[in-house]
Short mmCIF file of C-alpha atoms and ligand atoms in Angstrom, two decimals:
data_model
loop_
_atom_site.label_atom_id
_atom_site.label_comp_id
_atom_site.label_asym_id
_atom_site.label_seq_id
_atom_site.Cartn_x
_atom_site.Cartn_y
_atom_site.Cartn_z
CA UNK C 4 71.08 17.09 58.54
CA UNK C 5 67.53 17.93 60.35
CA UNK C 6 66.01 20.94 58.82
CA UNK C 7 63.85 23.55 60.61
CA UNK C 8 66.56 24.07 62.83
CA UNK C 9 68.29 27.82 63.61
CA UNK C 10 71.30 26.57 61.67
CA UNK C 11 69.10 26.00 58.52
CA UNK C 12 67.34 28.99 59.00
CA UNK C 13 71.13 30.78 58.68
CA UNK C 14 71.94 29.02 55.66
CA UNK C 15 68.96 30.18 54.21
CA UNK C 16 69.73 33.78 54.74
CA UNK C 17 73.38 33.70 54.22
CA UNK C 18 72.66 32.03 50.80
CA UNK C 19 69.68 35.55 49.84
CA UNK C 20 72.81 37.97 51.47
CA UNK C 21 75.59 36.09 49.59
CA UNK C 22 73.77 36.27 45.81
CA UNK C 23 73.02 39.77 46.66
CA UNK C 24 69.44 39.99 47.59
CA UNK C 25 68.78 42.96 50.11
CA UNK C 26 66.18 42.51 53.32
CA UNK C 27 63.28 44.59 53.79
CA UNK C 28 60.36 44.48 56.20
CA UNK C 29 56.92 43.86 55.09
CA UNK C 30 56.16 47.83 55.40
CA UNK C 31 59.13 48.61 53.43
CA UNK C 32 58.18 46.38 50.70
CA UNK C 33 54.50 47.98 50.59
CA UNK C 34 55.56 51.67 51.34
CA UNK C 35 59.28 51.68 49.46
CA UNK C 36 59.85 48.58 47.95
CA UNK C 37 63.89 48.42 47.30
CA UNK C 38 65.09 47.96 43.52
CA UNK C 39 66.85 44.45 42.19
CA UNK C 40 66.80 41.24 44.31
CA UNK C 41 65.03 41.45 47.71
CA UNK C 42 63.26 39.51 49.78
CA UNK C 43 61.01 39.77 52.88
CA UNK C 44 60.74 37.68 56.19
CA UNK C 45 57.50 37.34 57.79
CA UNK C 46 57.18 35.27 60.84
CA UNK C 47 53.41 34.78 61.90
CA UNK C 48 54.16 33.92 65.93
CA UNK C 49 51.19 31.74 66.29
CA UNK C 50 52.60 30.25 69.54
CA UNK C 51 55.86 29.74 71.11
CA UNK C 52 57.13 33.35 71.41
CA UNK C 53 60.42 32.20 72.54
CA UNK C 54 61.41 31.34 69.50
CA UNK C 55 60.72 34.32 67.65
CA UNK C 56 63.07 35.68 70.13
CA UNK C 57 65.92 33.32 69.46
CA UNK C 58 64.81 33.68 65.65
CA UNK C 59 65.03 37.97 65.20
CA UNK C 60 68.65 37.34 67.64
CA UNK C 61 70.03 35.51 64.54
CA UNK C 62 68.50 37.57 61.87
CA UNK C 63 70.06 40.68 63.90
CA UNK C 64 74.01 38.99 64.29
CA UNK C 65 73.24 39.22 60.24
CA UNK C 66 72.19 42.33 60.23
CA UNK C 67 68.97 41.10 58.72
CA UNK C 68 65.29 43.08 59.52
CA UNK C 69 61.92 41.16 59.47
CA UNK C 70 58.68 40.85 60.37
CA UNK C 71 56.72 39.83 63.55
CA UNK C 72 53.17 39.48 63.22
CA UNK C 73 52.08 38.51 67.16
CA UNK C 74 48.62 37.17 67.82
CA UNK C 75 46.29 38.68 70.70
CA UNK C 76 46.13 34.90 72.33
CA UNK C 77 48.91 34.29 75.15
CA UNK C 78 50.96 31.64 73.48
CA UNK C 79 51.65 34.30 71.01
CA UNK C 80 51.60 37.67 73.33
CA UNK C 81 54.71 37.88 75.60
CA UNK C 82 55.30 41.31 76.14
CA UNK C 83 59.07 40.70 77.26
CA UNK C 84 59.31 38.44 73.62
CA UNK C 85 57.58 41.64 72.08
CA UNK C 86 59.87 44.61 73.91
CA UNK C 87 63.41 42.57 72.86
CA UNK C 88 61.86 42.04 69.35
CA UNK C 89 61.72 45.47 68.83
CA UNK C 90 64.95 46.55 70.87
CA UNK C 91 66.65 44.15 67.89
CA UNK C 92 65.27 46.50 64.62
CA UNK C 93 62.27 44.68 63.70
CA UNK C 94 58.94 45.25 62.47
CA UNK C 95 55.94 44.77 64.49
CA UNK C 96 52.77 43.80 63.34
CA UNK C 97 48.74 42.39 64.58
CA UNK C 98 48.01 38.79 63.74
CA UNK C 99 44.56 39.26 63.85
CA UNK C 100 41.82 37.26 64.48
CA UNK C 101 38.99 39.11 64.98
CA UNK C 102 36.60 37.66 63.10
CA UNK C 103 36.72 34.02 63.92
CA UNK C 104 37.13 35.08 67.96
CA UNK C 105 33.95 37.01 67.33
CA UNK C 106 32.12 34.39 65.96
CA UNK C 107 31.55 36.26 62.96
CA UNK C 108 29.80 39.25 65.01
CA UNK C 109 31.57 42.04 62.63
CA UNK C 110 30.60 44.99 64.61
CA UNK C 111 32.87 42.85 67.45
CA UNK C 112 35.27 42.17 65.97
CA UNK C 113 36.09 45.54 64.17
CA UNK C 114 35.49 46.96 68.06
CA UNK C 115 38.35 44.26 69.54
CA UNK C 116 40.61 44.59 66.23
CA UNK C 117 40.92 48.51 67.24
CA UNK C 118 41.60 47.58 70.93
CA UNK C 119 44.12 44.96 70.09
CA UNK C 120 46.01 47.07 67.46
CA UNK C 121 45.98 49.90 70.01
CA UNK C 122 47.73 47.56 72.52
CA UNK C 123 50.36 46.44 69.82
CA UNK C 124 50.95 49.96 69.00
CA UNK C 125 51.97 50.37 72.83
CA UNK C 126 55.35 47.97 71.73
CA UNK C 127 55.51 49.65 68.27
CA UNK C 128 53.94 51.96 65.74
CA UNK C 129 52.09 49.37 63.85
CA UNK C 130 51.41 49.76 59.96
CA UNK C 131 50.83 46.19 59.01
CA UNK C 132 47.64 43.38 60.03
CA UNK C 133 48.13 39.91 58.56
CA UNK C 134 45.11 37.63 58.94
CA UNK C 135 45.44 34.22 61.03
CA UNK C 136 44.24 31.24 59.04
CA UNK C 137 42.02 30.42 62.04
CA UNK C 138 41.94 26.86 60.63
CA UNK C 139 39.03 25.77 62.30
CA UNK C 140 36.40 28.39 62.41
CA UNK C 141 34.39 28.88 59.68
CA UNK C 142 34.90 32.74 59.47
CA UNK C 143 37.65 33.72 57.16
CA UNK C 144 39.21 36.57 59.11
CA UNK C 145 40.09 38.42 56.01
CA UNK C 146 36.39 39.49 55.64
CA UNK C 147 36.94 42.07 58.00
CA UNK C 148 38.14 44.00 55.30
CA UNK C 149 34.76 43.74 52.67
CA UNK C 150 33.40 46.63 53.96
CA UNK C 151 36.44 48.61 56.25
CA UNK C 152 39.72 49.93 54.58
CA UNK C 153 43.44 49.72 56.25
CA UNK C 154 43.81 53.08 55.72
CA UNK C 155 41.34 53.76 57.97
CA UNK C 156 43.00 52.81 60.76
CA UNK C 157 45.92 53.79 60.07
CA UNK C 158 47.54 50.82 58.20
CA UNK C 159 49.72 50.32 54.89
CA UNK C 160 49.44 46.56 54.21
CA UNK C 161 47.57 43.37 54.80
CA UNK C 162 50.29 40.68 53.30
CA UNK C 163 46.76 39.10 51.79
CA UNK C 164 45.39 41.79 50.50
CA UNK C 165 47.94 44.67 49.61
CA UNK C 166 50.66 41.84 47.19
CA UNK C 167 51.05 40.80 44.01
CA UNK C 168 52.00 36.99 43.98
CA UNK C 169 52.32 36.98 40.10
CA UNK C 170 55.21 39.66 41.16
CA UNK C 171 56.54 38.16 44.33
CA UNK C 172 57.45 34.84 45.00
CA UNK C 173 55.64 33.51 47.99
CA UNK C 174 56.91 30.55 50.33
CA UNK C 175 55.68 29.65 53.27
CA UNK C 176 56.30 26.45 55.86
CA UNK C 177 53.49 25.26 56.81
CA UNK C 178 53.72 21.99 58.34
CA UNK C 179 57.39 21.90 58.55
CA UNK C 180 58.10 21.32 54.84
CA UNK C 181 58.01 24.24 51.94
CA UNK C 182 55.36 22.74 50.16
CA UNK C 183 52.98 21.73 52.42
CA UNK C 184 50.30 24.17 51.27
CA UNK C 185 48.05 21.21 51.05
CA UNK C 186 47.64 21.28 54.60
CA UNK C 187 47.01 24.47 55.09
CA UNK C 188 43.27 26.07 55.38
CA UNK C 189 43.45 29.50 54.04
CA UNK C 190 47.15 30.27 54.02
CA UNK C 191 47.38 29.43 50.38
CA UNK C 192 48.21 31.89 47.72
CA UNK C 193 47.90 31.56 44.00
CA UNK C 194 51.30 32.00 41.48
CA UNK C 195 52.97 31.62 38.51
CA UNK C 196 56.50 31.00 39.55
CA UNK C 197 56.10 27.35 39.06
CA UNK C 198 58.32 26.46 41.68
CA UNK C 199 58.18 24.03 44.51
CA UNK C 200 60.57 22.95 47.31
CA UNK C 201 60.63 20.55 50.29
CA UNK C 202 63.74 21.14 52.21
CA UNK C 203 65.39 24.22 52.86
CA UNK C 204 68.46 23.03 51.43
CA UNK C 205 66.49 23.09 47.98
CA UNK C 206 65.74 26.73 48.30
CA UNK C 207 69.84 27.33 49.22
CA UNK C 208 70.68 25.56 46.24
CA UNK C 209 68.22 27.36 43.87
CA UNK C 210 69.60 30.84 45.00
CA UNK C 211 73.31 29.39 44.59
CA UNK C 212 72.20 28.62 41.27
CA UNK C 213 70.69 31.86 40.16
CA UNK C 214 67.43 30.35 39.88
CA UNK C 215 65.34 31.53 42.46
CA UNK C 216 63.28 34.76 41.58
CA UNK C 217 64.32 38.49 42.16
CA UNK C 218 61.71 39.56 44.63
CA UNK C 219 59.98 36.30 47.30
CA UNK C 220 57.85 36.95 50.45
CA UNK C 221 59.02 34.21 52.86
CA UNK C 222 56.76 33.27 55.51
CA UNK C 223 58.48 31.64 58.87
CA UNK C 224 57.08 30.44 61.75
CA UNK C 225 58.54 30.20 65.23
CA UNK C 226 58.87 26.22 64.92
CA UNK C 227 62.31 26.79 63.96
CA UNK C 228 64.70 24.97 66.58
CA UNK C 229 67.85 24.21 67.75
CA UNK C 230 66.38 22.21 70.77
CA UNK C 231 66.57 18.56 69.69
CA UNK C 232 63.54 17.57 72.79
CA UNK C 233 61.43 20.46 71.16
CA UNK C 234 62.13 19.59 67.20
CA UNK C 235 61.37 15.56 67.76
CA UNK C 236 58.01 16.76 69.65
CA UNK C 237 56.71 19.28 67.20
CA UNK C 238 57.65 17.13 64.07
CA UNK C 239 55.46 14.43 65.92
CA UNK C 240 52.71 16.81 66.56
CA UNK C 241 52.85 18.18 62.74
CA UNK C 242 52.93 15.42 61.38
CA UNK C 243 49.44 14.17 63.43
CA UNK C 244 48.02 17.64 62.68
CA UNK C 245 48.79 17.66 59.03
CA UNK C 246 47.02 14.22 58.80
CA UNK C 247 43.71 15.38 60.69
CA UNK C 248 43.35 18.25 58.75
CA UNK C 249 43.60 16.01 55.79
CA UNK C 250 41.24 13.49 57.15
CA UNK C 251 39.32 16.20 58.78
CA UNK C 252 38.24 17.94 55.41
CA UNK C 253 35.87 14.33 54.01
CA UNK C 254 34.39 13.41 57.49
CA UNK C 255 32.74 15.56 59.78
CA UNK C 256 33.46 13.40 63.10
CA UNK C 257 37.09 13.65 62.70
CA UNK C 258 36.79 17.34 62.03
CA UNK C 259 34.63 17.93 65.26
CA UNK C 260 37.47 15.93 67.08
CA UNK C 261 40.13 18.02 65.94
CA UNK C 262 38.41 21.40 66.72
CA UNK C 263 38.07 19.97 70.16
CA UNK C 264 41.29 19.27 70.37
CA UNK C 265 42.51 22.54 68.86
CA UNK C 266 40.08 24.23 71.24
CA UNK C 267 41.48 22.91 74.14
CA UNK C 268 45.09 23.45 73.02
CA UNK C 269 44.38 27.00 73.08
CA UNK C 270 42.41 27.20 75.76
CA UNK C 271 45.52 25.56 77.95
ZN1 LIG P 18 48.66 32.39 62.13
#
């Protein structure tokens, strides 16, 4: 069966809602974090807003609420995408960037982080920021935060800065596999769980089995498809990206190729 489709994606949450674990957003798990079992859907919509669409329509047939962290860049920013996503119960939050847009010009990028939260907040009252890993700029956008505070502007959590991993499990699918963390930048988190999967049917199985732990932070992005055209193309282009980034870390002429190319991807 291929995985990173919508129909995986269900079996995933029908196996959290069938062993009992309850849904929250990410503010509800900073600002009233429910008792027992629960677990939390983030989707960072890095690009292809379309499918965060088709993505919160399934989580809402199952009465599910998540996450939706939207990025200030057009692939990401879709105001119609944005409007239904909150007309379906979900939470709204900036994917900032800031930083690394900025060039590292902090005064900037605290100056365009305020404008761009302001124009989320037109879609939704916005409480949460989650960093983009900005994979290949050299300014962490987290760094915003050394010498500013969330609650400044009006914000609750940051899912970097404000969670406990030792406490809650963190998963995330980078690359189109559940432990692909390898591949990843600065998405990577730190934890004790000691647990690893591949497929999603692993994770399924683990919460059939009793084994998966009581509170998890689940990061999904909108790569998720039930379009066969679209799943053969992006598993071609992950698999090509996840190999340059590899290569790309031990020799600087591949890395200047792929920030070209990642340049002019966005730029498109
Ligand atoms: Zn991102």
């Amino acid at each position: 069966m291929r995985d990173f489709t919508l129909k995986s994606y269900q079996s995933l949450l029908v196996a959290f809602q069938q062993a009992g674990y309850q849904f929250q957003t990410f503010e509800e798990l900073i600002t009233h974090p429910k008792d027992g079992k629960s677990v939390t859907m983030r989707h960072d919509v890095d690009e292809l807003a379309w499918n965060a669409l088709k993505i919160a329509q399934l989580e809402n047939k199952l009465g599910v609420r998540a996450t939706y962290f939207f990025r200030i860049v057009k692939q990401s920013n879709v105001p119609e995408v944005i409007k239904q996503i909150v007309e379906l119960g979900h939470e709204i939050g900036y994917h900032y960037e800031d930083l690394a847009l900025a060039e590292g010009d902090e005064a900037k990028a605290m100056k365009t982080f305020e404008e761009n939260l302001n124009y989320f907040r037109k879609y939704y009252p916005v409480r949460s920021v989650c960093m983009h890993g900005s994979s290949t700029s050299k300014y962490d956008n987290r760094l915003l935060w050394k010498d500013h505070s969330l609650s400044d502007y009006g914000l609750v959590g940051e899912p970097y800065l404000s969670v406990d991993f030792d406490k809650i499990f963190y998963l995330t699918d980078t690359g189109y596999a559940w432990d692909g963390g390898k591949f990843a930048t600065r998405d990577i988190v730190e934890s004790n769980f000691g647990l690893s999967f591949h497929k999603t049917s692993q994770i399924v199985d683990c919460i059939k089995a009793g084994n998966f732990p009581e509170k998890a932070l689940i990061l999904a992005h909108t790569l998720w498809t039930d379009n066969r055209m679209q799943w053969d193309g992006l598993h071609i282009r992950e698999f090509f990206r996840n190999n340059l980034k590899l290569l790309a870390r031990n020799n600087p002429m591949i890395e200047r190729f792929y920030k070209k190319i990642v340049e002019m991807y966005w730029k498109k």
